[in-house]
Coordinates of C-alpha atoms and ligand atoms in Angstrom, one line a residue:
M1 CA 124.4 94.4 118.6
Q2 CA 124.7 91.0 116.9
T3 CA 124.2 89.9 113.1
V4 CA 123.0 86.2 112.5
H5 CA 123.0 85.1 108.8
E6 CA 121.3 82.0 109.6
V7 CA 118.1 80.4 110.0
D8 CA 118.3 78.3 112.8
A9 CA 120.9 80.8 114.5
I10 CA 118.3 83.7 114.6
Q11 CA 115.5 80.6 116.2
R12 CA 117.9 79.1 119.0
R13 CA 118.9 82.8 120.3
C14 CA 115.1 84.2 120.3
E15 CA 114.2 81.0 121.8
S16 CA 116.6 81.2 124.7
L17 CA 115.7 84.9 125.0
R18 CA 111.7 83.9 125.3
R19 CA 113.4 81.6 127.2
E20 CA 114.6 83.8 129.6
G21 CA 111.1 85.5 129.5
K22 CA 112.2 88.8 127.3
T23 CA 109.7 90.5 125.2
I24 CA 110.6 90.4 121.6
G25 CA 109.9 93.4 119.0
L26 CA 110.4 92.7 115.5
V27 CA 110.8 95.4 112.5
P28 CA 110.4 93.7 109.4
T29 CA 112.2 95.3 106.3
M30 CA 114.3 95.0 102.9
G31 CA 116.8 97.4 104.7
A32 CA 117.9 100.7 102.7
F33 CA 117.1 102.4 105.7
H34 CA 115.6 106.0 106.2
E35 CA 113.3 107.2 108.7
G36 CA 110.8 105.8 108.4
H37 CA 112.3 102.6 108.7
L38 CA 114.5 104.0 112.2
S39 CA 110.5 104.9 113.8
L40 CA 109.8 101.5 113.6
M41 CA 113.4 100.1 115.3
R42 CA 113.4 103.1 118.5
S43 CA 109.5 102.3 119.1
A44 CA 110.3 98.9 119.7
R45 CA 113.4 100.0 122.0
I46 CA 111.2 101.7 123.6
E47 CA 107.9 99.1 124.2
D48 CA 109.7 95.6 124.3
D49 CA 112.8 93.9 126.0
V50 CA 114.9 92.7 122.6
V51 CA 114.9 94.4 119.1
V52 CA 115.3 92.5 116.3
V53 CA 115.5 94.0 112.4
S54 CA 115.2 91.7 110.1
I55 CA 116.6 92.5 106.5
F56 CA 115.4 90.8 103.4
V57 CA 115.2 91.7 99.7
N58 CA 112.4 89.3 99.4
P59 CA 113.2 88.0 95.8
L60 CA 109.0 86.4 96.0
Q61 CA 107.6 89.7 96.4
F62 CA 108.9 90.9 93.0
G63 CA 107.4 90.5 89.8
R64 CA 108.8 89.6 87.0
G65 CA 109.9 93.1 85.5
E66 CA 110.4 94.6 88.9
D67 CA 112.8 95.9 90.5
F68 CA 114.3 93.0 92.4
D69 CA 117.8 93.8 90.8
N70 CA 117.8 97.7 91.3
Y71 CA 116.5 97.6 95.0
P72 CA 118.9 99.7 96.9
R73 CA 121.0 97.9 99.5
D74 CA 123.1 99.2 102.1
L75 CA 123.7 96.5 104.7
Q76 CA 126.6 98.7 105.9
G77 CA 125.5 101.5 106.7
D78 CA 122.1 100.4 107.8
L79 CA 124.1 98.0 110.6
A80 CA 125.2 101.5 111.7
Q81 CA 122.0 103.0 111.7
A82 CA 120.4 100.2 113.4
E83 CA 123.2 99.9 115.8
R84 CA 122.9 103.9 116.6
V85 CA 118.8 103.3 117.6
G86 CA 119.7 100.5 120.2
V87 CA 118.8 97.6 118.1
D88 CA 119.7 94.3 119.9
L89 CA 120.4 91.6 116.7
V90 CA 119.8 92.2 112.8
F91 CA 118.9 89.2 111.1
T92 CA 120.0 89.3 107.7
P93 CA 119.5 85.5 105.6
S94 CA 119.8 84.9 102.4
A95 CA 117.6 84.0 99.8
E96 CA 118.4 80.6 99.5
A97 CA 118.3 79.9 103.5
I98 CA 114.8 81.0 104.0
Y99 CA 113.7 79.5 100.3
P100 CA 115.6 76.3 100.3
K101 CA 115.6 73.9 96.8
G102 CA 112.2 71.9 97.5
F103 CA 110.0 74.9 99.0
Q104 CA 106.8 74.4 98.4
T105 CA 104.4 76.2 101.0
Y106 CA 102.8 79.4 100.6
V107 CA 100.6 82.0 102.1
D108 CA 97.7 83.6 101.0
V109 CA 95.3 86.1 102.0
T110 CA 92.5 86.8 99.6
G111 CA 90.2 89.8 99.7
L112 CA 92.2 92.0 100.6
T113 CA 95.1 91.3 98.1
E114 CA 92.7 91.6 95.1
G115 CA 92.2 95.3 95.0
L116 CA 94.8 98.5 95.1
C117 CA 99.0 97.2 94.7
G118 CA 97.7 93.5 94.6
A119 CA 95.9 94.2 91.0
S120 CA 98.9 95.8 89.8
R121 CA 101.2 93.0 90.9
P122 CA 100.3 89.7 90.8
G123 CA 101.5 87.4 93.3
H124 CA 103.5 90.7 95.6
F125 CA 101.4 90.5 98.7
R126 CA 102.1 86.7 99.0
G127 CA 105.5 86.7 99.0
V128 CA 105.3 89.3 101.8
T129 CA 102.8 87.3 103.6
T130 CA 104.7 84.1 103.1
V131 CA 108.3 86.0 104.5
V132 CA 106.6 87.0 107.0
T133 CA 104.4 84.0 108.4
K134 CA 108.1 82.6 108.2
L135 CA 109.9 85.8 109.7
F136 CA 107.4 85.5 112.7
N137 CA 107.9 81.3 113.4
L138 CA 111.4 82.0 113.7
I139 CA 111.7 84.7 115.6
R140 CA 108.4 84.1 117.6
P141 CA 108.3 88.4 118.3
H142 CA 105.5 89.3 120.9
R143 CA 105.1 92.5 119.0
A144 CA 105.7 93.4 114.7
Y145 CA 105.8 96.5 113.7
F146 CA 105.0 98.3 110.5
G147 CA 104.4 101.4 108.6
Q148 CA 101.0 102.6 107.3
K149 CA 103.4 103.7 104.0
D150 CA 102.3 100.3 103.3
Y151 CA 98.8 100.5 104.1
Q152 CA 97.5 97.4 102.1
Q153 CA 100.4 94.9 103.8
S154 CA 99.9 96.4 107.3
V155 CA 96.2 95.5 106.8
T156 CA 96.7 92.1 105.2
V157 CA 99.4 91.5 107.8
R158 CA 97.3 91.9 110.5
R159 CA 94.7 89.8 108.8
L160 CA 97.1 86.5 108.1
V161 CA 97.8 86.9 112.2
A162 CA 94.1 87.4 113.3
D163 CA 93.3 84.2 111.0
L164 CA 95.9 81.8 112.1
N165 CA 95.7 82.4 115.4
M166 CA 99.1 83.9 115.6
D167 CA 100.2 85.0 119.1
I168 CA 101.7 88.1 117.7
E169 CA 100.5 92.4 118.6
I170 CA 100.9 94.0 115.1
V171 CA 102.2 98.2 115.7
L172 CA 100.5 100.1 113.2
L173 CA 102.6 103.7 112.9
P174 CA 102.4 106.5 111.2
T175 CA 103.8 107.5 107.8
V176 CA 107.1 109.9 107.9
R177 CA 108.0 112.5 105.6
E178 CA 110.3 114.4 103.8
A179 CA 109.9 118.1 104.6
D180 CA 107.9 118.8 101.3
G181 CA 105.6 115.5 102.2
L182 CA 107.1 113.1 99.9
A183 CA 106.5 109.7 101.8
M184 CA 110.3 109.0 102.4
S185 CA 111.5 105.1 100.9
S186 CA 114.3 103.3 99.8
R187 CA 113.1 103.7 96.2
N188 CA 113.2 107.7 96.5
V189 CA 116.7 107.1 96.1
R190 CA 116.4 105.8 92.3
L191 CA 114.3 109.1 91.2
T192 CA 116.4 111.4 89.2
P193 CA 116.6 115.3 90.3
E194 CA 114.1 116.3 88.3
E195 CA 111.5 113.3 89.2
R196 CA 112.7 114.1 93.0
R197 CA 111.5 117.7 92.3
A198 CA 107.7 116.7 90.6
A199 CA 107.2 113.6 93.3
P200 CA 106.4 115.6 96.4
V201 CA 102.5 116.5 94.1
L202 CA 102.0 112.6 95.2
Y203 CA 100.8 114.1 98.9
A204 CA 99.8 117.0 97.6
S205 CA 96.9 115.1 95.8
L206 CA 96.0 113.2 99.1
R207 CA 95.9 116.6 101.4
L208 CA 93.9 117.6 98.2
V209 CA 91.5 114.9 99.0
E210 CA 91.3 115.4 102.6
E211 CA 90.7 119.1 102.5
R212 CA 87.6 118.0 99.8
V213 CA 86.4 116.0 101.9
R214 CA 86.7 117.7 105.1
A215 CA 84.8 120.8 102.8
G216 CA 82.2 118.5 102.6
E217 CA 82.6 117.1 99.1
R218 CA 81.4 113.3 99.2
S219 CA 81.3 111.9 95.9
A220 CA 84.5 110.4 95.1
K221 CA 83.8 110.3 91.3
D222 CA 84.4 114.1 91.4
I223 CA 87.4 113.7 93.9
L224 CA 89.3 111.1 92.4
D225 CA 89.2 113.4 89.0
A226 CA 90.5 116.5 91.2
M227 CA 93.3 114.0 92.0
R228 CA 94.4 112.4 89.2
A229 CA 93.9 116.2 88.1
T230 CA 96.5 117.4 90.6
I231 CA 99.1 114.7 89.7
E232 CA 98.8 114.9 85.6
I233 CA 100.3 118.6 86.3
E234 CA 103.5 116.7 86.3
P235 CA 104.5 115.6 83.5
L236 CA 107.0 112.8 84.5
A237 CA 104.2 111.0 86.6
R238 CA 102.7 108.8 84.9
I239 CA 99.2 106.6 87.6
D240 CA 99.1 103.2 88.3
Y241 CA 95.8 103.6 90.6
V242 CA 94.6 106.5 92.6
V243 CA 91.6 105.2 95.2
L244 CA 89.0 105.9 97.4
C245 CA 88.3 103.0 99.7
D246 CA 87.3 101.9 102.8
P247 CA 89.7 102.0 105.8
E248 CA 89.1 98.3 106.5
T249 CA 87.9 96.6 103.8
L250 CA 90.0 98.3 100.9
Q251 CA 86.8 98.1 99.3
P252 CA 86.1 101.0 96.7
I253 CA 83.7 103.6 97.8
D254 CA 81.5 106.1 95.7
W255 CA 79.9 107.5 98.2
I256 CA 81.7 108.9 101.6
E257 CA 79.8 108.6 104.7
G258 CA 82.5 107.5 106.9
P259 CA 86.2 106.9 107.0
V260 CA 88.1 106.7 103.9
L261 CA 91.7 105.7 103.0
S262 CA 92.9 107.8 99.5
A263 CA 96.1 105.9 98.2
L264 CA 97.9 106.1 95.3
A265 CA 100.7 104.3 93.3
V266 CA 102.9 106.5 90.6
R267 CA 105.5 105.3 88.5
F268 CA 108.2 108.0 87.9
G269 CA 110.4 106.9 85.3
D270 CA 110.5 103.2 86.5
T271 CA 110.8 103.9 89.8
R272 CA 106.8 103.2 91.7
L273 CA 106.4 105.3 94.4
I274 CA 102.8 104.5 96.9
D275 CA 101.3 106.5 98.9
N276 CA 97.9 107.2 100.8
L277 CA 96.0 109.1 103.7
P278 CA 93.4 108.4 105.8
I279 CA 90.7 110.7 106.3
T280 CA 88.2 110.4 109.2
L281 CA 85.0 112.8 109.4
S282 CA 85.1 114.6 112.4
Ligands
LIG1 P1 110.5 98.2 104.0 O1 112.1 98.1 104.4 O2 110.0 99.2 102.4 O3 109.8 97.3 103.3 O4 109.6 98.8 104.9 C1 110.1 98.1 106.1 C2 108.7 98.5 107.1 O5 108.9 100.3 107.4 C3 107.7 98.3 106.5 O6 106.9 97.7 107.5 C4 106.6 99.9 106.0 O7 105.4 100.4 105.6 C5 107.8 101.0 106.8 N1 108.1 102.0 105.7 C6 109.0 102.2 104.5 N2 108.5 103.5 104.7 C7 107.9 104.2 105.9 C8 107.8 105.7 105.9 N3 107.9 106.4 104.6 N4 107.3 105.7 107.3 C9 107.0 105.1 108.0 N5 107.1 103.4 108.2 C10 107.8 103.4 106.8

């Protein structure tokens, strides 16, 4: 496994691999790996000739007062884990290399980024789509792997790739969870023991939605009330949003007649966690 720090070097290396006829799979990450990240790398390892993982805590996707400075970082541990799953190249650029002096070009996906996390984190998705576009241009992957855990991010990146005619297949993989249902997240290490004990209520509330929908309940308002009540049983949980929306457009749904995505963002102390569960009516 090779670690590459410079943008010119990764571009040259990936260009020469492409010319050799190799397929390139990219897993963009912010590091502090857990099984969710590793599941994406393992899928890329199966599908592609060369697996590239980027580790970059992107300042542009953090708002003022958010946790950029405190975001978990563990480069040495990450490199060891990436090597174990057979990653070929790890790209670890500096913020100065990605956003050099004079940088003034941003990529915005509009409608899809307005609700859910876009509403609570203005500018977040602009940061995501700008850095993802830069990574795609530098690495020119055949496939890029994303987790369903960040559902809004995944549909936004799909839209970006379609709208800008990027010849990249976006592969979306299921959310990896702890045994008690909590979605794995780099931020979970920031939870206090009490918050960690309370956090599985998020997945429990999503499962409750699924049960209610399967039992024939159709009113989003009634289901959302039940979802809120479930989360609020935990005094440490502070709801940012709970929604039932169309899984493709992310527009809120009042009456459930087809596929629906239940999604939430909840704070425990300073730690904001997100999760979601797509539900299909059979
Ligand atoms: P991050 O480092 O948090 O930006 O995540 C990098 C990639 O890993 C994104 O595509 C995430 O959606 C994905 N990811 C994060 N957590 C999980 C999880 N629990 N299961 C599956 N994928 C995940």
